[in-house]
Amino acid sequence: MQTFRYGPAGSQVGDLHLPRAKNPPVVCLLHGGFWRLPYARDQYTPIAEDLVRRGYAAWNLEYRRLGETGGGWPGTLQDVSAGIDHLATLKAQGIDLDLERVVTVGHSAGGHLALWSAGARRVLEGGPLPQVRVMAAVGQAPAADMQRIYELNCSNGVAVEFLGGTPAQQPERYTLASPKALLPLGVPQLVAHGDADDTVIVDIGREYVMAARQAGDPVELVEFPDMGHFEHLDPKGQAWAAVVAWLERTVKD
């Protein structure tokens, strides 16, 4: 594992875990925590190590979060886009990566970021065009609908903090930052959700999948009975096994 910087801020870094396989597909990991400090990329280190054993490169991204300068709108989104694009720089520096097979995987708020960054409209006003195309995306209990995150008052009003106001005050931001509002994404997607999740309720995942299908996106939903929110982070658990099986079908086939 090596840590690389994609920007000048302290949180603009990523850990690159490389397998022994040549020209490996890349899984960009985006951790959760409702876009807040102190939650960080170490949540995903066991998953990254599991991916490497399976022949994937894992790019475990950090980004500026609420509670630090530049976190929230638009810095968090800009960081994720820039971090993914930094893969092109790493490849140009001689690191063996298959940039035709780049997938985003994220949990909770990271699931929101994983879906958002896979869309063709991940460019914010004035931002650079993406250098690296995301071919598929996985949301593990994803906060995929910013309107619903606001309505449910998740994490003590985090939507207002993240986007700088209510939907009435910042309607454009709620559209530009919400995967559901940006459908279709135009790539295959997997949503994995536990039906006992009381942090990001399963209805958000279900509603997102229904809307994505209606928009024409190829999307699968896997629900886990009696499963909560954090089981997705266990590399030996059934939730991660479902993601791995989907990756094998979608990325390696």
XYZ file of N, CA and C in Angstrom:
759
model
N 0.833 -1.185 0.000
C 0.000 0.000 0.000
C 0.873 1.242 0.000
N 0.503 2.212 -0.843
C 1.164 3.512 -0.873
C 0.109 4.607 -0.781
N 0.463 5.684 -0.100
C -0.430 6.830 0.007
C 0.026 7.911 -0.959
N -0.911 8.421 -1.739
C -0.618 9.457 -2.730
C -1.497 10.677 -2.455
N -0.967 11.832 -2.757
C -1.687 13.088 -2.581
C -2.254 13.539 -3.920
N -3.533 13.927 -3.931
C -4.136 14.446 -5.159
C -4.468 15.929 -5.056
N -4.133 16.557 -3.936
C -4.362 17.982 -3.748
C -3.582 18.469 -2.544
N -3.582 19.774 -2.295
C -2.745 20.336 -1.237
C -3.308 20.185 0.171
N -4.617 19.985 0.322
C -5.202 19.888 1.652
C -4.808 18.570 2.318
N -4.810 18.574 3.622
C -4.389 17.388 4.350
C -5.210 16.153 4.042
N -6.498 16.336 3.755
C -7.375 15.200 3.490
C -7.424 14.796 2.016
N -6.724 15.485 1.171
C -6.747 15.157 -0.268
C -5.683 14.106 -0.572
N -5.940 12.905 -0.062
C -5.013 11.785 -0.212
C -5.809 10.513 -0.484
N -5.104 9.488 -0.944
C -5.701 8.179 -1.128
C -4.666 7.103 -0.908
N -5.113 5.959 -0.423
C -4.250 4.801 -0.245
C -4.474 3.851 -1.421
N -3.403 3.565 -2.138
C -3.491 2.662 -3.279
C -2.945 1.298 -2.876
N -3.826 0.311 -2.903
C -3.462 -1.071 -2.615
C -3.387 -1.813 -3.942
N -2.245 -2.406 -4.241
C -2.034 -3.047 -5.545
C -1.899 -4.558 -5.407
N -2.557 -5.303 -6.298
C -2.385 -6.755 -6.326
C -1.159 -7.120 -7.156
N -0.847 -8.398 -7.178
C 0.248 -8.857 -8.024
C -0.179 -9.005 -9.484
N -1.479 -9.059 -9.719
C -1.983 -9.222 -11.084
C -1.613 -8.025 -11.943
N -1.399 -8.286 -13.227
C -1.094 -7.208 -14.165
C -2.381 -6.559 -14.658
N -2.282 -5.258 -14.923
C -3.392 -4.473 -15.470
C -4.692 -4.702 -14.698
N -4.669 -4.495 -13.375
C -5.859 -4.813 -12.583
C -6.957 -3.764 -12.719
N -8.219 -4.197 -12.642
C -9.300 -3.217 -12.512
C -9.159 -2.479 -11.190
N -9.753 -1.301 -11.118
C -9.601 -0.438 -9.946
C -10.951 -0.238 -9.269
N -10.988 -0.463 -7.971
C -12.168 -0.158 -7.170
C -11.849 1.058 -6.301
N -12.548 2.155 -6.535
C -12.401 3.368 -5.723
C -13.345 3.250 -4.530
N -12.796 3.251 -3.336
C -13.566 3.106 -2.112
C -13.824 4.467 -1.480
N -15.078 4.693 -1.092
C -15.485 5.981 -0.530
C -16.231 5.725 0.773
N -15.587 6.081 1.873
C -16.122 5.743 3.184
C -17.302 6.633 3.561
N -18.043 6.178 4.572
C -19.192 6.916 5.064
C -18.870 7.752 6.289
N -19.941 8.076 7.027
C -19.812 8.951 8.191
C -20.572 10.254 8.041
N -21.569 10.266 7.126
C -22.368 11.466 6.854
C -21.507 12.676 6.534
N -20.469 12.441 5.766
C -19.589 13.499 5.244
C -18.900 14.285 6.360
N -18.823 13.716 7.564
C -18.317 14.447 8.730
C -16.970 13.887 9.202
N -16.160 14.777 9.818
C -15.096 14.323 10.691
C -15.748 13.725 11.943
N -15.110 12.744 12.610
C -13.755 12.222 12.384
C -13.713 10.982 11.500
N -14.843 10.617 10.897
C -14.911 9.379 10.122
C -13.955 9.451 8.939
N -13.241 8.357 8.686
C -12.138 8.407 7.731
C -12.008 7.090 6.971
N -11.060 7.088 6.059
C -10.911 5.982 5.118
C -10.457 4.677 5.757
N -9.987 4.730 7.003
C -9.580 3.485 7.642
C -10.752 2.522 7.815
N -11.985 3.027 7.742
C -13.159 2.155 7.752
C -13.074 1.088 6.662
N -12.461 1.461 5.547
C -12.453 0.595 4.372
C -11.148 -0.171 4.190
N -10.196 -0.033 5.090
C -8.924 -0.737 4.914
C -9.093 -2.262 4.825
N -9.904 -2.906 5.691
C -10.086 -4.360 5.536
C -10.704 -4.751 4.203
N -11.630 -3.945 3.708
C -12.227 -4.215 2.399
C -11.181 -4.058 1.298
N -10.344 -3.021 1.392
C -9.283 -2.812 0.398
C -8.350 -4.015 0.353
N -7.992 -4.520 1.507
C -7.096 -5.671 1.559
C -7.753 -6.913 0.962
N -9.049 -7.058 1.164
C -9.766 -8.181 0.560
C -9.802 -8.054 -0.959
N -10.015 -6.846 -1.454
C -10.038 -6.632 -2.904
C -8.702 -6.997 -3.546
N -7.612 -6.622 -2.887
C -6.282 -6.938 -3.415
C -6.095 -8.447 -3.527
N -6.556 -9.177 -2.532
C -6.457 -10.643 -2.596
C -7.245 -11.215 -3.754
N -8.235 -10.500 -4.211
C -9.082 -10.954 -5.313
C -8.608 -10.435 -6.672
N -7.508 -9.705 -6.701
C -6.938 -9.255 -7.957
C -7.335 -7.871 -8.405
N -7.960 -7.104 -7.516
C -8.319 -5.720 -7.839
C -7.291 -4.765 -7.217
N -7.089 -3.634 -7.858
C -6.437 -2.509 -7.195
C -7.509 -1.760 -6.411
N -7.195 -1.348 -5.190
C -8.141 -0.602 -4.366
C -7.591 0.799 -4.119
N -8.353 1.801 -4.484
C -7.985 3.208 -4.315
C -8.895 3.763 -3.225
N -8.398 3.754 -1.992
C -9.185 4.111 -0.817
C -9.038 5.606 -0.578
N -10.041 6.358 -0.999
C -9.945 7.814 -1.044
C -10.361 8.482 0.256
N -9.592 9.481 0.632
C -10.019 10.434 1.646
C -10.476 11.703 0.941
N -11.257 12.500 1.648
C -11.781 13.749 1.082
C -12.068 14.700 2.236
N -12.161 15.987 1.896
C -12.475 16.976 2.926
C -13.914 16.774 3.409
N -14.063 16.808 4.738
C -15.348 16.537 5.356
C -15.840 17.725 6.163
N -17.109 17.689 6.533
C -17.656 18.707 7.422
C -16.860 18.714 8.716
N -16.457 19.895 9.132
C -15.610 20.027 10.295
C -14.192 20.428 9.943
N -13.871 20.484 8.653
C -12.561 20.966 8.220
C -12.756 21.938 7.064
N -11.781 22.790 6.858
C -11.865 23.806 5.808
C -12.057 23.146 4.445
N -13.072 23.589 3.727
C -13.343 23.052 2.397
C -14.295 21.890 2.367
N -14.688 21.361 3.540
C -15.631 20.251 3.566
C -17.042 20.699 3.261
N -17.861 19.802 2.756
C -19.233 20.150 2.383
C -19.314 20.581 0.929
N -20.313 21.408 0.641
C -20.513 21.896 -0.725
C -19.557 23.051 -1.005
N -18.868 23.029 -2.176
C -18.757 21.920 -3.130
C -17.503 21.070 -2.932
N -16.706 21.396 -1.889
C -15.377 20.803 -1.777
C -15.356 19.295 -1.694
N -16.288 18.711 -0.937
C -16.296 17.249 -0.809
C -16.503 16.587 -2.162
N -17.449 17.096 -2.939
C -17.716 16.532 -4.259
C -16.539 16.762 -5.206
N -15.973 17.935 -5.154
C -14.807 18.226 -5.997
C -13.642 17.297 -5.665
N -13.465 17.005 -4.380
C -12.373 16.129 -3.974
C -12.554 14.722 -4.529
N -13.762 14.208 -4.435
C -14.006 12.848 -4.927
C -13.741 12.767 -6.426
N -14.215 13.748 -7.162
C -13.975 13.759 -8.603
C -12.485 13.865 -8.909
N -11.783 14.762 -8.201
C -10.346 14.934 -8.426
C -9.573 13.693 -8.007
N -10.007 13.066 -6.929
C -9.323 11.863 -6.478
C -9.432 10.722 -7.474
N -10.590 10.570 -8.060
C -10.760 9.543 -9.090
C -9.909 9.883 -10.309
N -9.934 11.132 -10.714
C -9.134 11.542 -11.872
C -7.641 11.375 -11.633
N -7.213 11.391 -10.384
C -5.785 11.242 -10.091
C -5.264 9.870 -10.509
N -6.151 8.931 -10.713
C -5.722 7.625 -11.225
C -5.013 7.767 -12.571
N -5.446 8.733 -13.385
C -4.789 8.949 -14.678
C -3.355 9.423 -14.471
N -3.131 10.253 -13.459
C -1.768 10.702 -13.139
C -0.917 9.533 -12.669
N -1.473 8.697 -11.813
C -0.726 7.542 -11.317
C -0.354 6.592 -12.450
N -1.274 6.397 -13.375
C -0.971 5.531 -14.515
C 0.114 6.153 -15.389
N 0.045 7.466 -15.585
C 1.069 8.149 -16.383
C 2.440 8.078 -15.721
N 2.452 7.916 -14.414
C 3.715 7.783 -13.682
C 4.242 6.354 -13.686
N 3.514 5.466 -14.340
C 4.010 4.106 -14.509
C 3.355 3.049 -13.656
N 2.334 3.391 -12.904
C 1.637 2.393 -12.096
C 0.656 1.633 -12.978
N 0.707 0.325 -12.899
C -0.087 -0.546 -13.774
C -1.532 -0.609 -13.282
N -2.434 0.065 -13.995
C -3.851 0.116 -13.656
C -4.671 0.061 -14.937
N -5.796 -0.641 -14.891
C -6.702 -0.679 -16.037
C -7.768 0.400 -15.846
N -7.583 1.528 -16.483
C -8.510 2.637 -16.310
C -9.762 2.507 -17.168
N -9.854 1.429 -17.937
C -11.111 1.115 -18.620
C -12.060 0.378 -17.689
N -11.542 -0.088 -16.556
C -12.360 -0.826 -15.591
C -12.190 -0.194 -14.198
N -12.840 0.949 -14.039
C -12.827 1.668 -12.764
C -14.249 1.653 -12.201
N -14.367 1.195 -10.960
C -15.656 1.076 -10.294
C -15.596 1.854 -8.979
N -16.686 2.509 -8.624
C -16.785 3.152 -7.318
C -17.631 2.299 -6.389
N -17.181 2.178 -5.146
C -17.911 1.463 -4.103
C -17.910 2.348 -2.869
N -19.086 2.591 -2.305
C -19.142 3.438 -1.124
C -20.220 2.998 -0.160
N -20.007 3.324 1.119
C -20.942 2.954 2.182
C -21.583 4.207 2.764
N -22.916 4.195 2.868
C -23.654 5.264 3.530
C -23.462 6.594 2.774
N -22.877 7.612 3.402
C -22.567 8.841 2.667
C -21.568 8.565 1.556
N -20.686 7.595 1.766
C -19.784 7.182 0.688
C -20.519 6.509 -0.442
N -21.653 5.840 -0.129
C -22.495 5.288 -1.186
C -23.106 6.382 -2.036
N -23.490 7.466 -1.389
C -23.937 8.654 -2.127
C -22.834 9.129 -3.065
N -21.604 9.229 -2.549
C -20.492 9.713 -3.369
C -20.145 8.746 -4.488
N -20.255 7.448 -4.221
C -19.947 6.445 -5.245
C -20.925 6.532 -6.407
N -22.203 6.682 -6.099
C -23.197 6.800 -7.164
C -23.064 8.140 -7.881
N -22.900 9.196 -7.114
C -22.780 10.532 -7.711
C -21.601 10.593 -8.673
N -20.466 10.045 -8.295
C -19.256 10.160 -9.110
C -19.297 9.281 -10.349
N -20.241 8.340 -10.396
C -20.373 7.490 -11.585
C -21.186 8.158 -12.682
N -21.925 9.197 -12.343
C -22.787 9.842 -13.321
C -22.025 10.728 -14.281
N -22.562 10.861 -15.467
C -21.930 11.698 -16.483
C -21.942 13.161 -16.096
N -22.808 13.521 -15.135
C -22.938 14.926 -14.742
C -22.251 15.208 -13.414
N -21.158 14.503 -13.140
C -20.458 14.751 -11.885
C -19.647 16.050 -11.924
N -19.608 16.707 -13.081
C -18.861 17.965 -13.202
C -19.694 19.098 -12.614
N -19.163 19.788 -11.618
C -19.814 20.971 -11.090
C -19.423 22.184 -11.934
N -20.210 23.238 -11.833
C -19.993 24.415 -12.672
C -18.563 24.937 -12.529
N -17.901 25.067 -13.662
C -16.547 25.577 -13.662
C -15.484 24.539 -13.420
N -15.887 23.305 -13.149
C -14.916 22.256 -12.872
C -14.392 21.615 -14.148
N -13.268 20.904 -14.039
C -12.704 20.253 -15.225
C -13.528 19.041 -15.638
N -13.450 18.706 -16.905
C -14.105 17.495 -17.381
C -13.397 16.277 -16.808
N -14.139 15.223 -16.476
C -13.503 14.039 -15.905
C -12.468 13.423 -16.846
N -11.347 13.018 -16.275
C -10.319 12.323 -17.033
C -10.487 10.810 -16.975
N -11.126 10.332 -15.931
C -11.311 8.900 -15.723
C -12.802 8.610 -15.661
N -13.239 7.727 -16.523
C -14.649 7.356 -16.555
C -14.903 6.199 -15.590
N -15.957 6.324 -14.807
C -16.388 5.246 -13.916
C -17.340 4.337 -14.696
N -17.027 3.044 -14.732
C -17.820 2.112 -15.548
C -18.988 1.486 -14.798
N -18.969 1.528 -13.458
C -20.028 0.915 -12.660
C -19.911 1.438 -11.239
N -20.987 1.275 -10.455
C -20.991 1.834 -9.104
C -21.786 0.952 -8.159
N -21.327 0.932 -6.912
C -21.992 0.174 -5.851
C -22.288 1.118 -4.696
N -23.538 1.122 -4.262
C -23.922 1.854 -3.064
C -24.293 0.876 -1.967
N -23.533 0.866 -0.889
C -23.844 0.046 0.279
C -24.614 0.913 1.270
N -25.912 0.623 1.434
C -26.774 1.465 2.261
C -26.586 2.938 1.901
N -26.744 3.290 0.618
C -26.342 4.628 0.178
C -27.343 5.724 0.557
N -26.807 6.870 0.903
C -27.623 8.074 1.114
C -27.870 8.702 -0.260
N -28.678 8.031 -1.062
C -28.752 8.309 -2.494
C -29.692 9.446 -2.871
N -30.441 9.962 -1.902
C -31.437 10.986 -2.203
C -31.312 12.095 -1.155
N -30.728 13.216 -1.528
C -30.480 14.289 -0.564
C -31.778 14.895 -0.036
N -32.822 14.904 -0.852
C -34.117 15.396 -0.389
C -34.623 14.548 0.783
N -34.510 13.229 0.649
C -34.972 12.337 1.712
C -34.066 12.421 2.943
N -32.767 12.585 2.727
C -31.863 12.749 3.867
C -32.253 13.996 4.657
N -32.668 15.030 3.954
C -33.160 16.241 4.623
C -34.480 15.971 5.339
N -35.426 15.364 4.647
C -36.762 15.147 5.228
C -36.702 14.281 6.486
N -35.804 13.314 6.502
C -35.680 12.403 7.639
C -34.790 12.971 8.748
N -34.224 14.152 8.514
C -33.341 14.800 9.496
C -32.195 13.870 9.907
N -31.620 13.188 8.938
C -30.540 12.253 9.223
C -29.354 12.982 9.848
N -28.731 12.340 10.824
C -27.540 12.858 11.494
C -27.701 14.310 11.908
N -28.852 14.585 12.549
C -29.103 15.923 13.109
C -28.996 17.026 12.069
N -29.655 16.813 10.932
C -29.722 17.852 9.910
C -28.487 17.976 9.048
N -27.825 16.862 8.787
C -26.571 16.921 8.033
C -26.771 17.434 6.613
N -27.924 17.208 6.010
C -28.144 17.683 4.644
C -28.028 19.199 4.565
N -28.595 19.886 5.554
C -28.527 21.350 5.583
C -27.084 21.803 5.762
N -26.362 21.103 6.617
C -24.960 21.459 6.843
C -24.116 21.181 5.602
N -24.360 20.041 4.973
C -23.580 19.633 3.810
C -23.816 20.558 2.613
N -25.069 20.943 2.392
C -25.417 21.703 1.192
C -25.684 23.176 1.465
N -25.507 23.602 2.699
C -25.582 25.029 2.991
C -26.978 25.596 3.045
N -27.976 24.748 3.326
C -29.336 25.230 3.425
C -30.346 24.132 3.192
N -31.603 24.496 3.255
C -32.699 23.562 3.015
C -32.928 23.421 1.507
N -33.742 22.440 1.093
C -34.079 22.351 -0.337
C -34.729 23.618 -0.874
N -35.508 24.299 -0.065
C -36.120 25.556 -0.514
C -35.080 26.646 -0.696
N -34.060 26.626 0.152
C -33.015 27.656 0.079
C -31.964 27.357 -0.984
N -31.677 26.082 -1.199
C -30.611 25.678 -2.124
C -31.106 24.575 -3.075
N -32.159 24.831 -3.850
C -32.712 23.763 -4.686
C -31.728 23.220 -5.716
N -30.891 24.093 -6.281
C -29.949 23.632 -7.298
C -28.913 22.693 -6.695
N -28.450 22.991 -5.502
C -27.464 22.121 -4.865
C -28.055 20.750 -4.560
N -29.293 20.713 -4.123
C -29.931 19.427 -3.834
C -30.082 18.598 -5.098
N -30.227 19.251 -6.227
C -30.288 18.525 -7.489
C -28.904 18.051 -7.917
N -27.940 18.952 -7.917
C -26.604 18.626 -8.423
C -25.859 17.640 -7.536
N -26.248 17.560 -6.264
C -25.530 16.687 -5.336
C -26.229 15.355 -5.100
N -27.389 15.160 -5.682
C -28.185 13.974 -5.358
C -28.168 12.974 -6.506
N -27.646 11.764 -6.286
C -27.670 10.760 -7.360
C -29.063 10.524 -7.922
N -30.058 10.479 -7.056
C -31.411 10.216 -7.544
C -31.880 11.316 -8.489
N -31.553 12.556 -8.171
C -31.974 13.674 -9.018
C -31.222 13.709 -10.338
N -30.062 13.055 -10.408
C -29.225 13.083 -11.606
C -29.440 11.872 -12.518
N -30.353 10.992 -12.154
C -30.614 9.821 -12.990
C -31.082 10.226 -14.382
N -30.716 9.429 -15.414
C -29.949 8.183 -15.353
C -28.441 8.442 -15.252
N -27.751 7.548 -14.542
C -26.298 7.655 -14.460
C -25.626 7.054 -15.692
N -26.287 6.097 -16.317
C -25.750 5.524 -17.555
C -24.738 4.423 -17.352
N -24.659 3.874 -16.135
C -23.731 2.778 -15.861
C -24.449 1.728 -15.019
N -23.957 0.472 -15.024
C -24.530 -0.541 -14.135
C -24.317 -0.154 -12.677
N -25.311 -0.467 -11.862
C -25.244 -0.124 -10.434
C -25.762 -1.272 -9.591
N -25.219 -1.371 -8.386
C -25.713 -2.290 -7.368
C -26.011 -1.485 -6.115
N -27.176 -1.714 -5.540
C -27.519 -1.156 -4.240
C -27.721 -2.319 -3.286
N -26.967 -2.320 -2.194
C -27.074 -3.345 -1.165
C -27.539 -2.676 0.119
N -28.600 -3.220 0.725
C -29.196 -2.526 1.871
C -29.786 -3.541 2.837
N -29.611 -3.323 4.126
C -30.260 -4.127 5.145
C -31.621 -3.557 5.495
N -32.610 -4.444 5.686
C -33.957 -3.924 5.936
C -34.167 -3.490 7.388
N -33.155 -3.695 8.249
C -33.235 -3.208 9.620
C -32.319 -2.005 9.847
N -31.882 -1.378 8.775
C -30.993 -0.216 8.861
C -31.777 0.976 9.410
N -31.346 1.497 10.539
C -32.014 2.670 11.108
C -31.174 3.935 10.984
N -30.092 3.866 10.201
C -29.252 5.039 9.939
C -29.588 5.644 8.577
N -29.582 4.814 7.548
C -30.107 5.175 6.223
C -31.154 4.111 5.911
N -32.410 4.447 6.054
C -33.459 3.434 5.979
C -33.512 2.806 4.592
N -33.955 1.546 4.564
C -33.946 0.784 3.319
C -34.848 1.405 2.257
N -35.866 2.154 2.666
C -36.739 2.790 1.674
C -35.964 3.715 0.745
N -34.901 4.332 1.241
C -34.098 5.212 0.383
C -33.451 4.393 -0.736
N -32.914 3.232 -0.386
C -32.339 2.354 -1.404
C -33.393 1.856 -2.376
N -34.524 1.424 -1.846
C -35.599 0.912 -2.705
C -36.101 1.980 -3.668
N -36.341 3.170 -3.146
C -36.857 4.259 -3.984
C -35.841 4.656 -5.049
N -34.567 4.656 -4.678
C -33.534 4.984 -5.659
C -33.508 3.958 -6.783
N -33.553 2.691 -6.434
C -33.502 1.633 -7.454
C -34.712 1.718 -8.378
N -35.872 1.943 -7.823
C -37.071 2.078 -8.650
C -36.929 3.239 -9.630
N -36.435 4.379 -9.144
C -36.267 5.544 -10.015
C -35.197 5.290 -11.071
N -34.115 4.607 -10.696
C -33.048 4.317 -11.653
C -33.540 3.402 -12.761
N -34.325 2.404 -12.393
C -34.872 1.503 -13.407
C -35.828 2.244 -14.333
N -36.651 3.100 -13.769
C -37.584 3.876 -14.595
C -36.837 4.803 -15.547
N -35.650 5.245 -15.130
C -34.829 6.117 -15.975
C -34.033 5.338 -17.018
N -34.050 4.014 -16.913
C -33.371 3.189 -17.911
C -32.018 2.663 -17.506
N -31.611 2.888 -16.260
C -30.318 2.379 -15.806
C -30.393 0.897 -15.449
N -29.335 0.128 -15.742
C -29.259 -1.250 -15.268
C -28.827 -1.262 -13.804
N -29.732 -1.600 -12.915
C -29.437 -1.522 -11.478
C -30.031 -2.737 -10.769
N -29.262 -3.282 -9.848
C -29.706 -4.409 -9.035
C -29.847 -3.961 -7.584
N -30.827 -4.546 -6.907
C -31.032 -4.305 -5.487
C -30.908 -5.629 -4.749
N -30.042 -5.660 -3.740
C -29.923 -6.820 -2.860
C -30.267 -6.359 -1.453
N -31.322 -6.961 -0.887
C -31.717 -6.645 0.479
C -31.351 -7.788 1.412
N -30.981 -7.427 2.629
C -30.577 -8.408 3.625
C -31.519 -8.330 4.821
N -32.250 -9.411 5.097
C -33.190 -9.398 6.221
C -32.469 -9.207 7.561
N -33.063 -8.369 8.386
C -32.592 -8.157 9.762
C -31.162 -7.605 9.835
N -30.688 -7.002 8.777
C -29.338 -6.439 8.767
C -29.407 -4.934 8.995
N -28.452 -4.432 9.774
C -28.380 -3.014 10.061
C -27.477 -2.264 9.097
N -26.797 -1.257 9.618
C -26.073 -0.317 8.760
C -24.603 -0.655 8.572
N -23.957 -1.202 9.600
C -22.500 -1.294 9.566
C -21.964 -2.665 9.147
N -22.857 -3.637 8.990
C -22.409 -4.963 8.566
C -21.768 -4.958 7.187
N -22.035 -3.937 6.398
C -21.467 -3.831 5.044
C -19.939 -3.727 5.068
N -19.380 -3.325 6.183
C -17.936 -3.097 6.262
C -17.156 -4.346 6.673
N -17.839 -5.447 6.860
C -17.191 -6.700 7.248
C -16.795 -7.476 5.991
N -15.496 -7.623 5.712
C -15.099 -8.318 4.481
C -15.461 -9.797 4.475
N -15.846 -10.338 5.628
C -16.252 -11.738 5.693
C -17.769 -11.906 5.768
N -18.487 -10.819 5.672
C -19.935 -10.859 5.814
C -20.659 -11.106 4.508
N -21.957 -11.424 4.620
C -22.755 -11.731 3.433
C -22.996 -10.493 2.569
N -23.030 -9.324 3.176
C -23.249 -8.116 2.384
C -22.074 -7.861 1.443
N -20.854 -8.018 1.953
C -19.691 -7.822 1.091
C -19.579 -8.946 0.067
N -19.961 -10.160 0.435
C -19.931 -11.276 -0.515
C -20.831 -10.984 -1.713
N -21.960 -10.336 -1.480
C -22.854 -9.987 -2.587
C -22.216 -8.950 -3.502
N -21.495 -8.001 -2.914
C -20.807 -6.990 -3.725
C -19.708 -7.644 -4.562
N -18.935 -8.533 -3.944
C -17.859 -9.213 -4.671
C -18.415 -10.015 -5.839
N -19.510 -10.731 -5.610
C -20.116 -11.517 -6.692
C -20.553 -10.618 -7.836
N -21.121 -9.464 -7.503
C -21.547 -8.511 -8.543
C -20.348 -7.945 -9.289
N -19.285 -7.615 -8.571
C -18.078 -7.110 -9.220
C -17.513 -8.139 -10.196
N -17.492 -9.376 -9.797
C -16.965 -10.423 -10.667
C -17.762 -10.515 -11.960
N -19.094 -10.399 -11.850
C -19.939 -10.468 -13.042
C -19.802 -9.212 -13.903
N -19.698 -8.078 -13.261
C -19.794 -6.789 -13.967
C -18.456 -6.313 -14.497
N -17.403 -6.525 -13.710
C -16.103 -5.937 -14.035
C -15.177 -6.935 -14.724
N -15.171 -8.157 -14.255
C -14.193 -9.121 -14.778
C -14.709 -9.923 -15.963
N -16.030 -10.068 -16.072
C -16.564 -10.839 -17.201
C -16.509 -10.044 -18.501
